[in-house]
mmCIF file of C-alpha atoms in Angstrom:
data_model
loop_
_atom_site.group_PDB
_atom_site.id
_atom_site.type_symbol
_atom_site.label_atom_id
_atom_site.label_comp_id
_atom_site.label_asym_id
_atom_site.label_seq_id
_atom_site.Cartn_x
_atom_site.Cartn_y
_atom_site.Cartn_z
ATOM 1 C CA MET A 1 0.000 0.000 0.000
ATOM 2 C CA LYS A 2 1.496 3.328 -1.080
ATOM 3 C CA ARG A 3 0.938 6.043 1.504
ATOM 4 C CA SER A 4 1.430 8.733 -1.131
ATOM 5 C CA SER A 5 -1.386 7.445 -3.326
ATOM 6 C CA LYS A 6 -3.882 10.039 -4.482
ATOM 7 C CA ASN A 7 -6.559 7.358 -4.827
ATOM 8 C CA ARG A 8 -9.583 8.026 -2.678
ATOM 9 C CA LEU A 9 -10.079 5.848 0.389
ATOM 10 C CA MET A 10 -13.445 4.123 0.102
ATOM 11 C CA PRO A 11 -15.476 1.966 2.521
ATOM 12 C CA ARG A 12 -13.964 -1.194 1.009
ATOM 13 C CA HIS A 13 -10.496 -0.028 2.156
ATOM 14 C CA GLY A 14 -11.466 -0.153 5.823
ATOM 15 C CA ASP A 15 -9.970 -3.644 6.054
ATOM 16 C CA LEU A 16 -6.519 -2.122 5.475
ATOM 17 C CA PHE A 17 -6.753 -0.626 8.983
ATOM 18 C CA PRO A 18 -7.729 -3.545 11.263
ATOM 19 C CA ASP A 19 -6.030 -2.514 14.519
ATOM 20 C CA ALA A 20 -7.610 -0.812 17.519
ATOM 21 C CA THR A 21 -5.108 2.071 17.431
ATOM 22 C CA LEU A 22 -6.298 5.646 17.256
ATOM 23 C CA PHE A 23 -4.848 6.089 13.772
ATOM 24 C CA HIS A 24 -6.648 2.993 12.468
ATOM 25 C CA ARG A 25 -9.945 4.133 13.982
ATOM 26 C CA ILE A 26 -9.571 7.522 12.294
ATOM 27 C CA ALA A 27 -8.556 5.833 9.030
ATOM 28 C CA ARG A 28 -11.661 3.607 9.075
ATOM 29 C CA ALA A 29 -13.832 6.710 9.595
ATOM 30 C CA VAL A 30 -12.141 8.377 6.617
ATOM 31 C CA CYS A 31 -12.774 5.226 4.570
ATOM 32 C CA ARG A 32 -16.454 5.236 5.551
ATOM 33 C CA ALA A 33 -16.739 8.850 4.406
ATOM 34 C CA GLY A 34 -15.159 7.986 1.058
ATOM 35 C CA VAL A 35 -14.107 11.572 0.297
ATOM 36 C CA LEU A 36 -10.334 11.809 0.886
ATOM 37 C CA PRO A 37 -7.229 10.477 -0.844
ATOM 38 C CA ARG A 38 -5.005 8.195 1.202
ATOM 39 C CA LYS A 39 -2.217 10.780 0.968
ATOM 40 C CA GLU A 40 -4.270 13.396 2.840
ATOM 41 C CA LEU A 41 -4.987 11.000 5.706
ATOM 42 C CA TYR A 42 -1.304 10.275 6.288
ATOM 43 C CA GLU A 43 -0.291 13.935 5.878
ATOM 44 C CA ALA A 44 -2.913 15.160 8.349
ATOM 45 C CA TRP A 45 -2.002 12.472 10.888
ATOM 46 C CA GLU A 46 1.731 13.161 10.729
ATOM 47 C CA THR A 47 1.295 16.933 10.855
ATOM 48 C CA ALA A 48 -1.054 16.699 13.840
ATOM 49 C CA ARG A 49 1.338 14.433 15.736
ATOM 50 C CA ARG A 50 4.338 16.672 15.107
ATOM 51 C CA VAL A 51 2.525 19.890 16.007
ATOM 52 C CA ARG A 52 0.992 18.416 19.180
ATOM 53 C CA ARG A 53 4.430 17.327 20.370
ATOM 54 C CA ARG A 54 5.488 20.980 20.426
ATOM 55 C CA PHE A 55 2.255 22.800 21.274
ATOM 56 C CA ARG A 56 -0.445 21.784 23.739
ATOM 57 C CA GLY A 57 -3.756 23.392 24.597
ATOM 58 C CA GLY A 58 -5.197 26.544 23.143
ATOM 59 C CA ARG A 59 -7.282 27.053 20.070
ATOM 60 C CA VAL A 60 -6.515 25.092 16.917
ATOM 61 C CA VAL A 61 -6.487 27.209 13.754
ATOM 62 C CA ASP A 62 -6.352 25.306 10.461
ATOM 63 C CA LEU A 63 -5.935 27.674 7.503
ATOM 64 C CA ALA A 64 -6.571 26.359 3.981
ATOM 65 C CA CYS A 65 -8.253 23.450 5.757
ATOM 66 C CA GLY A 66 -9.991 21.728 2.855
ATOM 67 C CA HIS A 67 -12.084 19.056 4.561
ATOM 68 C CA GLY A 68 -10.794 20.024 8.032
ATOM 69 C CA LEU A 69 -9.287 16.637 8.865
ATOM 70 C CA LEU A 70 -6.151 18.135 10.417
ATOM 71 C CA ALA A 71 -8.155 20.273 12.842
ATOM 72 C CA GLN A 72 -10.309 17.293 13.810
ATOM 73 C CA ILE A 73 -7.285 15.080 14.474
ATOM 74 C CA MET A 74 -5.595 17.800 16.518
ATOM 75 C CA LEU A 75 -8.672 18.088 18.744
ATOM 76 C CA ILE A 76 -8.689 14.314 19.202
ATOM 77 C CA LEU A 77 -4.994 14.201 20.137
ATOM 78 C CA ASP A 78 -5.271 16.921 22.774
ATOM 79 C CA GLN A 79 -8.521 17.229 24.712
ATOM 80 C CA THR A 80 -7.294 20.425 26.410
ATOM 81 C CA SER A 81 -7.966 22.386 23.207
ATOM 82 C CA PRO A 82 -11.480 23.796 23.545
ATOM 83 C CA LEU A 83 -12.199 24.306 19.848
ATOM 84 C CA ALA A 84 -10.833 24.459 16.336
ATOM 85 C CA LEU A 85 -11.260 27.106 13.698
ATOM 86 C CA ALA A 86 -11.003 25.655 10.182
ATOM 87 C CA VAL A 87 -10.906 28.262 7.418
ATOM 88 C CA ASP A 88 -10.765 27.938 3.647
ATOM 89 C CA THR A 89 -11.944 30.014 0.707
ATOM 90 C CA HIS A 90 -13.923 27.025 -0.540
ATOM 91 C CA ILE A 91 -15.112 24.270 1.803
ATOM 92 C CA PRO A 92 -15.920 21.106 -0.193
ATOM 93 C CA LYS A 93 -19.509 19.888 0.035
ATOM 94 C CA SER A 94 -18.160 16.528 1.164
ATOM 95 C CA ALA A 95 -16.596 18.083 4.300
ATOM 96 C CA GLY A 96 -19.874 17.456 6.124
ATOM 97 C CA THR A 97 -19.710 13.777 5.178
ATOM 98 C CA LEU A 98 -16.233 13.499 6.687
ATOM 99 C CA LEU A 99 -17.292 15.381 9.821
ATOM 100 C CA ALA A 100 -20.267 13.049 10.281
ATOM 101 C CA ALA A 101 -18.088 9.940 9.892
ATOM 102 C CA MET A 102 -15.507 11.278 12.343
ATOM 103 C CA SER A 103 -18.187 12.292 14.860
ATOM 104 C CA GLU A 104 -19.808 8.865 14.653
ATOM 105 C CA THR A 105 -16.462 7.224 15.409
#
């Protein structure tokens, strides 16, 4: 499995993430939503982990957020952040689908 693939993760790809780890749970939610490329999942996860190692608490601001996955992951990784502000000039219509899948998980 190429992590840099631009192919969209779909519900059938959920089996690629069988573990009970936080990353795999998030990945299965992204697969259920069926709106993001695999590459974006791995980029958002790695960015969130690296940023949270250096900064804790406070508001999360995600500029040029696209679907807002990075902001959602950052809130999950650090419960001391009260909220996230995700801003983009054009929010995709499928962002709500991803939010619903993440919220359900």
